[in-house]
Short mmCIF file of C-alpha atoms in Angstrom, two decimals:
data_model
loop_
_atom_site.label_atom_id
_atom_site.label_comp_id
_atom_site.label_asym_id
_atom_site.label_seq_id
_atom_site.Cartn_x
_atom_site.Cartn_y
_atom_site.Cartn_z
CA MET A 1257 169.15 45.66 138.84
CA LYS A 1258 169.72 49.53 138.25
CA PRO A 1259 171.28 50.94 141.47
CA LEU A 1260 170.84 54.79 141.90
CA LYS A 1261 172.45 56.93 143.92
CA GLY A 1262 170.92 56.53 147.81
CA ASP A 1263 169.96 52.50 147.36
CA LYS A 1264 171.02 49.82 149.60
CA PHE A 1265 171.77 46.28 149.25
CA TYR A 1266 173.04 43.61 150.38
CA VAL A 1267 175.66 42.39 148.33
CA ARG A 1268 178.26 38.75 148.53
CA ALA A 1269 180.82 38.25 146.39
CA CYS A 1270 180.58 34.87 143.86
CA ASP A 1271 184.38 33.61 144.04
CA ARG A 1272 184.54 31.50 147.08
CA GLU A 1273 187.80 32.50 148.27
CA PHE A 1274 186.18 35.99 148.55
CA LEU A 1275 183.84 34.26 150.50
CA GLU A 1276 186.58 32.20 152.94
CA LYS A 1277 189.26 34.80 153.48
CA GLY A 1278 187.71 38.51 152.72
CA GLU A 1279 184.80 40.86 155.65
CA SER A 1280 180.87 40.20 155.37
CA GLY A 1281 180.35 37.73 152.62
CA GLY A 1282 183.70 39.31 150.35
CA ALA A 1283 181.95 41.45 148.80
CA VAL A 1284 184.88 45.03 148.59
CA SER A 1285 187.86 42.46 147.51
CA ALA A 1286 185.01 41.08 144.38
CA LEU A 1287 184.80 44.31 143.41
CA LEU A 1288 187.86 45.75 143.48
CA LYS A 1289 188.73 42.66 141.36
CA PHE A 1290 185.77 43.78 138.70
CA ALA A 1291 187.63 47.18 138.86
CA LEU A 1292 190.79 46.13 137.76
CA GLU A 1293 189.89 43.62 135.64
CA SER A 1294 187.04 45.07 133.24
CA GLY A 1295 189.78 48.49 133.02
CA SER A 1296 187.52 50.84 135.40
CA VAL A 1297 190.79 51.71 136.84
CA ASP A 1298 194.74 51.28 136.20
CA ALA A 1299 195.81 49.67 140.26
CA VAL A 1300 194.58 49.17 143.14
CA LEU A 1301 195.80 50.61 146.87
CA GLY A 1302 195.02 48.12 149.48
CA VAL A 1303 196.56 47.15 152.90
CA ARG A 1304 198.43 43.94 153.12
CA LYS A 1305 199.56 42.17 156.31
CA GLY A 1306 202.92 43.02 156.47
CA ALA A 1307 205.28 40.80 158.98
CA ASP A 1308 202.27 40.11 161.31
CA LEU A 1309 198.12 41.29 161.63
CA TYR A 1310 200.09 44.43 163.54
CA ASP A 1311 202.18 45.49 160.67
CA ALA A 1312 199.73 46.21 157.77
CA VAL A 1313 201.72 47.14 154.96
CA PRO A 1314 200.61 49.70 151.91
CA VAL A 1315 200.54 47.38 148.24
CA LEU A 1316 200.23 48.70 144.90
CA ILE A 1317 198.24 45.99 142.79
CA THR A 1318 197.89 45.45 138.87
CA ASP A 1319 197.53 42.01 138.90
CA PRO A 1320 193.55 41.09 139.90
CA ALA A 1321 194.97 37.43 141.13
CA GLU A 1322 196.71 39.62 143.98
CA ILE A 1323 193.79 41.42 145.32
CA SER A 1324 192.77 38.29 147.58
CA ASP A 1325 196.65 39.08 149.45
CA ILE A 1326 194.27 42.44 150.77
CA SER A 1327 191.09 40.67 151.62
CA GLY A 1328 190.09 41.00 155.01
CA SER A 1329 190.17 43.77 157.84
CA LEU A 1330 193.50 44.68 159.71
CA HIS A 1331 192.26 46.86 162.38
CA CYS A 1332 195.24 47.40 163.86
CA GLY A 1333 197.11 48.66 160.80
CA THR A 1334 196.66 52.60 161.59
CA LEU A 1335 197.95 53.93 157.67
CA LEU A 1336 196.46 57.39 156.33
CA LEU A 1337 196.12 56.17 151.96
CA SER A 1338 195.15 59.71 151.35
CA ARG A 1339 199.03 61.23 151.66
CA LEU A 1340 199.76 57.69 149.57
CA PHE A 1341 198.14 59.03 146.77
CA SER A 1342 199.60 62.54 146.19
CA SER A 1343 203.16 61.63 148.05
CA TYR A 1344 203.80 58.38 145.38
CA LEU A 1345 200.95 58.03 142.93
CA GLY A 1346 201.56 61.17 141.22
CA GLY A 1347 197.99 62.44 142.56
CA ALA A 1348 195.62 59.68 140.40
CA LYS A 1349 196.78 62.58 137.97
CA ASP A 1350 197.32 60.27 134.63
CA LEU A 1351 196.27 56.83 136.27
CA LYS A 1352 192.89 55.57 137.83
CA VAL A 1353 192.98 53.88 141.21
CA ALA A 1354 189.86 51.88 143.12
CA ALA A 1355 190.57 51.69 147.28
CA ALA A 1356 188.89 50.87 149.89
CA LEU A 1357 189.06 53.65 152.18
CA LYS A 1358 187.97 54.55 155.80
CA GLY A 1359 186.23 57.76 156.60
CA CYS A 1360 189.77 59.08 157.49
CA ASP A 1361 191.26 57.84 154.05
CA VAL A 1362 188.02 59.67 152.04
CA MET A 1363 188.23 63.30 154.46
CA GLY A 1364 191.97 63.16 153.80
CA LEU A 1365 191.75 63.14 150.08
CA TYR A 1366 189.02 65.36 149.47
CA GLU A 1367 191.23 67.77 151.58
CA LEU A 1368 194.22 67.02 148.82
CA ALA A 1369 192.07 68.05 146.28
CA LYS A 1370 190.93 71.10 147.67
CA ARG A 1371 194.75 71.74 147.10
CA GLY A 1372 195.05 70.41 143.70
CA GLU A 1373 197.21 67.53 144.74
CA VAL A 1374 194.64 64.58 143.85
CA ARG A 1375 191.85 64.36 140.71
CA LEU A 1376 188.90 62.52 142.30
CA GLU A 1377 187.86 61.63 139.17
CA ASN A 1378 190.70 58.74 138.79
CA ILE A 1379 190.10 57.77 141.69
CA LEU A 1380 187.42 54.61 142.60
CA MET A 1381 186.54 54.81 146.49
CA LEU A 1382 185.42 52.02 148.14
CA GLY A 1383 184.53 53.73 151.86
CA LEU A 1384 184.12 51.32 154.79
CA ASN A 1385 182.21 51.71 157.51
CA CYS A 1386 184.85 52.29 160.34
CA GLY A 1387 184.34 52.14 163.84
CA GLY A 1388 187.77 53.37 164.77
CA SER A 1389 191.61 51.34 164.48
CA ILE A 1390 193.81 50.02 167.36
CA SER A 1391 197.59 51.22 167.29
CA PRO A 1392 200.02 47.61 167.24
CA GLU A 1393 201.27 48.99 170.95
CA MET A 1394 198.03 49.23 171.84
CA ALA A 1395 196.97 45.33 170.15
CA ARG A 1396 199.88 43.98 171.53
CA LYS A 1397 199.32 45.02 174.73
CA MET A 1398 196.03 43.96 175.23
CA ALA A 1399 196.25 40.24 174.27
CA VAL A 1400 199.27 40.09 177.18
CA GLU A 1401 197.34 42.32 179.59
CA LYS A 1402 193.09 41.55 178.69
CA PHE A 1403 192.94 38.75 176.40
CA ALA A 1404 195.64 36.35 178.53
CA VAL A 1405 197.05 35.07 175.07
CA ASP A 1406 200.50 35.44 173.15
CA PRO A 1407 200.30 38.63 170.49
CA ASP A 1408 202.32 36.67 168.32
CA SER A 1409 199.62 33.85 168.59
CA VAL A 1410 197.08 35.43 167.13
CA GLU A 1411 195.51 34.37 163.58
CA LYS A 1412 193.35 37.32 163.42
CA GLU A 1413 190.87 39.72 164.73
CA ARG A 1414 188.58 41.99 163.81
CA ILE A 1415 185.10 43.84 165.56
CA SER A 1416 182.01 42.66 166.04
CA LYS A 1417 179.18 43.41 167.78
CA GLY A 1418 180.65 45.95 170.22
CA LYS A 1419 183.48 43.70 171.37
CA PHE A 1420 187.35 43.57 169.99
CA ILE A 1421 187.63 39.56 168.81
CA PHE A 1422 191.13 37.81 168.52
CA LYS A 1423 190.96 33.81 166.88
CA THR A 1424 194.03 31.68 167.91
CA PRO A 1425 195.20 28.87 167.52
CA GLU A 1426 193.33 28.02 170.90
CA GLY A 1427 189.74 29.30 169.79
CA GLU A 1428 188.00 32.88 170.10
CA PHE A 1429 188.55 35.91 172.77
CA SER A 1430 186.63 38.49 172.69
CA VAL A 1431 185.73 41.48 175.28
CA PRO A 1432 183.36 44.10 174.73
CA MET A 1433 185.32 47.21 173.64
CA ASP A 1434 183.45 49.40 176.51
CA GLU A 1435 185.40 47.30 179.11
CA LEU A 1436 188.69 47.92 177.19
CA GLU A 1437 188.20 51.37 177.03
CA GLU A 1438 187.43 52.27 180.64
CA GLU A 1439 190.47 50.51 181.79
CA GLY A 1440 192.18 52.51 178.66
CA TYR A 1441 192.68 50.02 176.81
CA GLY A 1442 190.92 49.82 173.05
CA ARG A 1443 191.01 52.23 170.07
CA ARG A 1444 193.01 55.07 168.86
CA SER A 1445 191.49 58.26 170.64
CA ASN A 1446 191.11 60.33 167.45
CA CYS A 1447 188.85 57.15 166.67
CA ARG A 1448 186.92 57.36 169.44
CA ARG A 1449 186.12 61.12 168.88
CA CYS A 1450 185.08 60.70 164.71
CA LYS A 1451 181.74 61.14 163.97
CA LEU A 1452 181.83 59.90 160.39
CA LYS A 1453 181.39 56.23 160.76
CA ILE A 1454 179.61 55.55 157.43
CA PRO A 1455 181.40 57.94 154.68
CA ARG A 1456 178.85 58.50 152.05
CA GLN A 1457 181.30 60.92 150.39
CA ALA A 1458 182.62 58.08 148.77
CA ASP A 1459 181.02 55.97 145.86
CA LEU A 1460 179.97 53.02 147.32
CA ALA A 1461 180.15 52.80 151.51
CA CYS A 1462 180.19 49.35 152.52
CA GLY A 1463 179.83 46.99 155.96
CA GLU A 1464 178.35 44.67 158.36
CA TRP A 1465 176.19 47.13 159.89
CA GLY A 1466 172.66 46.23 159.10
CA VAL A 1467 173.33 42.90 158.13
CA ILE A 1468 170.56 40.27 159.40
CA GLY A 1469 170.09 36.55 158.66
CA THR A 1470 173.30 36.05 156.01
CA GLU A 1471 177.21 36.66 155.12
CA ALA A 1472 177.52 39.92 153.02
CA THR A 1473 177.95 43.32 153.27
CA PHE A 1474 175.44 46.26 153.25
CA VAL A 1475 176.43 48.79 150.38
CA GLU A 1476 174.90 52.10 150.18
CA VAL A 1477 174.72 53.68 146.99
CA CYS A 1478 176.28 57.07 147.03
CA SER A 1479 177.64 58.50 143.46
CA ALA A 1480 176.78 57.62 139.93
CA LYS A 1481 180.46 55.95 139.40
CA GLY A 1482 179.39 53.58 142.49
CA ALA A 1483 176.01 52.52 141.22
CA GLU A 1484 177.70 51.75 137.84
CA LEU A 1485 180.65 49.42 139.23
CA LEU A 1486 177.63 47.95 141.15
CA GLU A 1487 175.22 47.29 138.20
CA LYS A 1488 178.80 45.76 136.06
CA ALA A 1489 179.92 43.39 138.70
CA GLU A 1490 176.45 41.86 139.43
CA ALA A 1491 176.13 41.68 135.80
CA SER A 1492 179.27 39.66 134.76
CA GLY A 1493 178.74 37.44 137.96
CA ALA A 1494 181.23 38.89 140.22
CA ILE A 1495 178.71 39.90 142.60
CA GLU A 1496 175.11 39.18 143.78
CA ALA A 1497 173.28 41.56 145.37
CA SER A 1498 169.81 41.89 147.20
CA SER A 1499 167.10 43.73 149.20
CA PRO A 1500 167.96 44.56 152.99
CA VAL A 1501 165.39 43.49 155.45
CA PRO A 1502 163.12 46.56 156.75
CA LYS A 1503 164.58 45.35 160.10
CA GLY A 1504 168.21 45.79 159.18
CA LEU A 1505 167.87 48.91 157.60
CA GLU A 1506 166.97 49.93 161.23
CA VAL A 1507 169.24 48.10 162.81
CA ARG A 1508 172.54 50.26 160.86
CA GLY A 1509 170.72 53.37 161.48
CA LYS A 1510 170.19 52.40 165.36
CA ILE A 1511 174.40 51.26 165.18
CA GLU A 1512 175.17 54.67 163.42
CA GLN A 1513 173.60 56.71 166.00
CA SER A 1514 174.97 55.41 168.98
CA MET A 1515 178.30 55.14 167.20
CA LEU A 1516 177.85 59.19 166.67
CA ASN A 1517 176.66 59.40 170.38
CA LEU A 1518 179.74 57.41 172.39
CA ALA A 1519 182.11 59.81 169.81
CA GLU A 1520 180.40 62.84 171.05
CA GLU A 1521 180.93 62.03 174.44
CA TRP A 1522 183.87 60.78 173.88
CA ARG A 1523 184.34 64.17 172.74
CA GLU A 1524 183.41 66.03 175.60
CA LYS A 1525 185.26 64.07 177.77
CA ASP A 1526 188.65 64.75 176.14
CA PHE A 1527 188.23 68.28 175.73
CA ARG A 1528 186.76 68.75 178.78
CA ALA A 1529 190.37 67.90 180.11
CA LEU A 1530 191.96 70.71 178.32
CA GLY A 1531 190.67 73.15 180.49
CA GLU A 1532 190.29 76.79 179.21
CA GLY A 1533 191.65 79.96 178.81
CA LYS A 1534 195.22 79.99 180.67
CA ALA A 1535 194.55 76.87 182.29
CA SER A 1536 194.23 75.15 178.40
CA LEU A 1537 197.19 77.18 176.76
CA LYS A 1538 199.33 76.48 179.77
CA GLN A 1539 198.47 72.32 178.98
CA LEU A 1540 199.51 73.22 175.54
CA ILE A 1541 202.92 75.07 176.00
CA ASN A 1542 204.17 72.37 178.06
CA GLU A 1543 202.85 69.27 175.95
CA THR A 1544 204.78 70.97 172.96
CA SER A 1545 207.88 71.88 175.13
CA ARG A 1546 209.02 67.69 174.26
CA CYS A 1547 209.45 68.67 170.21
CA ILE A 1548 212.58 67.82 168.57
CA LYS A 1549 211.42 69.32 165.36
CA CYS A 1550 211.35 66.37 163.61
CA TYR A 1551 208.73 67.92 161.22
CA THR A 1552 206.88 64.41 161.47
CA CYS A 1553 203.28 66.50 162.20
CA ILE A 1554 203.71 68.38 159.55
CA GLU A 1555 204.84 66.02 156.57
CA VAL A 1556 201.86 63.05 157.50
CA CYS A 1557 199.33 66.27 156.75
CA PRO A 1558 196.77 65.99 154.63
CA ALA A 1559 196.00 69.45 155.11
CA LEU A 1560 200.18 70.65 154.13
CA PRO A 1561 200.52 68.73 151.20
CA HIS A 1562 203.04 71.83 149.93
CA ALA A 1563 204.65 72.64 153.41
CA LYS A 1564 208.10 72.61 153.80
CA PRO A 1565 210.26 72.80 157.27
CA SER A 1566 212.10 76.05 155.57
CA ASP A 1567 208.06 77.27 155.74
CA PHE A 1568 208.37 76.61 159.93
CA THR A 1569 211.66 78.56 160.36
CA VAL A 1570 210.51 81.25 163.98
CA ASP A 1571 213.33 81.09 165.77
CA ALA A 1572 217.15 79.84 164.82
CA SER A 1573 217.73 77.10 162.82
CA GLY A 1574 218.53 73.66 164.80
CA LYS A 1575 216.99 75.25 168.04
CA VAL A 1576 215.46 72.55 169.61
CA PRO A 1577 212.55 72.37 171.11
CA PRO A 1578 211.43 75.63 168.23
CA ALA A 1579 209.46 78.57 169.93
CA PHE A 1580 205.75 77.93 171.00
CA ALA A 1581 205.08 79.59 167.94
CA PHE A 1582 206.57 76.84 165.62
CA HIS A 1583 203.48 74.99 166.70
CA THR A 1584 201.00 78.03 166.81
CA LEU A 1585 202.20 78.39 162.80
CA ARG A 1586 201.49 75.63 162.01
CA TYR A 1587 197.94 75.24 164.35
CA SER A 1588 196.60 78.37 162.65
CA LEU A 1589 197.64 76.73 159.05
CA VAL A 1590 195.82 73.58 159.90
CA ALA A 1591 192.62 75.24 161.48
CA ASP A 1592 189.38 74.15 160.36
CA SER A 1593 191.01 71.88 157.63
CA CYS A 1594 192.07 68.84 160.31
CA ILE A 1595 189.85 65.85 159.68
CA ASN A 1596 191.35 63.84 162.89
CA CYS A 1597 193.14 61.09 161.31
CA GLY A 1598 195.38 61.00 164.21
CA GLN A 1599 198.43 60.74 161.85
CA CYS A 1600 200.34 64.09 164.08
CA GLU A 1601 199.85 61.81 167.15
CA GLU A 1602 200.46 58.38 166.59
CA LEU A 1603 203.45 59.37 164.53
CA CYS A 1604 204.84 61.64 167.16
CA PRO A 1605 208.19 60.23 168.33
CA MET A 1606 207.64 62.23 171.78
CA ASP A 1607 203.86 61.05 172.21
CA ILE A 1608 202.59 65.12 172.07
CA PRO A 1609 198.62 64.76 171.73
CA ASN A 1610 198.73 66.96 168.42
CA ALA A 1611 195.82 65.39 167.57
CA LEU A 1612 193.98 65.85 170.10
CA PHE A 1613 194.98 69.69 170.47
CA MET A 1614 194.27 70.59 166.71
CA HIS A 1615 190.90 68.59 166.78
CA SER A 1616 189.46 70.63 169.83
CA PHE A 1617 190.38 74.52 167.97
CA ALA A 1618 188.43 72.71 164.67
CA VAL A 1619 185.54 71.63 166.35
CA GLU A 1620 185.76 75.02 167.63
CA LEU A 1621 185.55 76.51 164.23
CA GLN A 1622 183.20 74.20 162.93
CA GLU A 1623 180.97 75.15 165.63
CA LEU A 1624 181.01 79.08 164.63
CA TYR A 1625 181.27 78.65 161.12
CA GLY A 1626 179.49 75.72 160.25
CA TYR A 1627 182.53 74.47 157.74
CA ARG A 1628 183.52 70.51 158.19
CA ALA A 1629 186.71 69.45 156.53
CA GLY A 1630 186.95 67.00 154.22
CA GLU A 1631 182.93 66.05 153.82
CA ASP A 1632 183.16 67.85 150.13
CA LEU A 1633 184.95 70.02 147.81
CA SER A 1634 183.60 73.33 150.08
CA LEU A 1635 186.94 75.46 151.27
CA PRO A 1636 187.90 75.94 154.51
CA THR A 1637 186.76 79.63 155.87
CA VAL A 1638 189.64 80.38 158.45
CA ALA A 1639 192.58 78.94 157.46
CA PRO A 1640 194.38 80.82 154.47
CA LEU A 1641 194.14 77.53 151.82
CA GLU A 1642 196.20 80.00 149.32
CA ALA A 1643 199.29 79.27 151.88
CA PHE A 1644 201.14 76.50 150.13
CA PHE A 1645 200.00 76.51 146.53
CA HIS A 1646 202.21 75.44 143.70
CA GLU A 1647 201.64 78.40 140.96
CA LYS A 1648 201.56 76.16 138.21
CA GLY A 1649 198.44 76.39 136.99
CA GLN A 1650 196.36 75.14 139.91
CA ASN A 1651 193.40 76.44 141.85
CA LYS A 1652 191.01 76.37 144.26
CA SER A 1653 188.77 73.79 143.44
CA GLY A 1654 191.88 71.37 143.16
CA LYS A 1655 191.57 70.67 139.32
CA ARG A 1656 193.85 71.92 136.87
#
């Protein structure tokens, strides 16, 4: 096999453990293990189950034998891995790292690269098709109220063919995702609005959409680096690959388009609820009046890696709630760089819908100027990217 950018394959692991424990034929786990064993990377950043499947714990792996610890899905784990690269791994500037990443993780890395915080050349990105994640609290609530099962008895969860599925010792229980979300359950609101379902900015885009007649991962080659990994992994016997059936290509395209259409419907619904003009501003002021100025929304944002609390001093020190200018300053600095990762909302202790507000602003700016955050290394057109740059030799491309 000599894969090229744009090629598509059905890929399966050859390791029995990955076939049993991993998702869709275990290809992602097999590729991560091969990358580590072959010396292509120094470490793998992954997510494993912590106290239970509602507890996602990031882990850095240097021993290939431990890759099985991160096999399988955790839809109730809502971490944003991109900030971990800049906060704990030195931006991968002196370390080659592979990771399986959701669309928002990939977009976050691109935004950090623009700000000189990560070195993309040293990051091997295995993008994961993503229909969305569910907060741990919501998952537990769903288990009790919709599935009538003890959340602590759940052994595994997954999303497949439009259904959310819990597996317990008594069997599998499923409910259509549409039904869940019509009743106020289901995915995080930012995930519902997301339009990056197949992260083609990664080196490989991996998922189950389009797989017919076999247990495998549908892999799309998105870069020369991804093509090289796939070729060498197959030659080593780590994976086996075959061409997808024509019907699979058709199905994959239809699923992606249906997910995009659904995301557009959710955008219209969520943004319409914000109102317009003075009504929208009043709602924004009322919601943010609960702010306790904990700075979490700033600390977790991939568009603000250099921000410090002192950069947001707009009134007396310690004043709570802060003046509305505190929020308008943050909004103006993120502006069209918002990737809709949802972290600023999910981690807000006062339940302020920060991501909803920020995403609505970003979409409006996208329509005006055509710039879309996280898609590539092009620079934003509105927000002052230079505002939080270090002075030590970083340029706008994110390279040194």
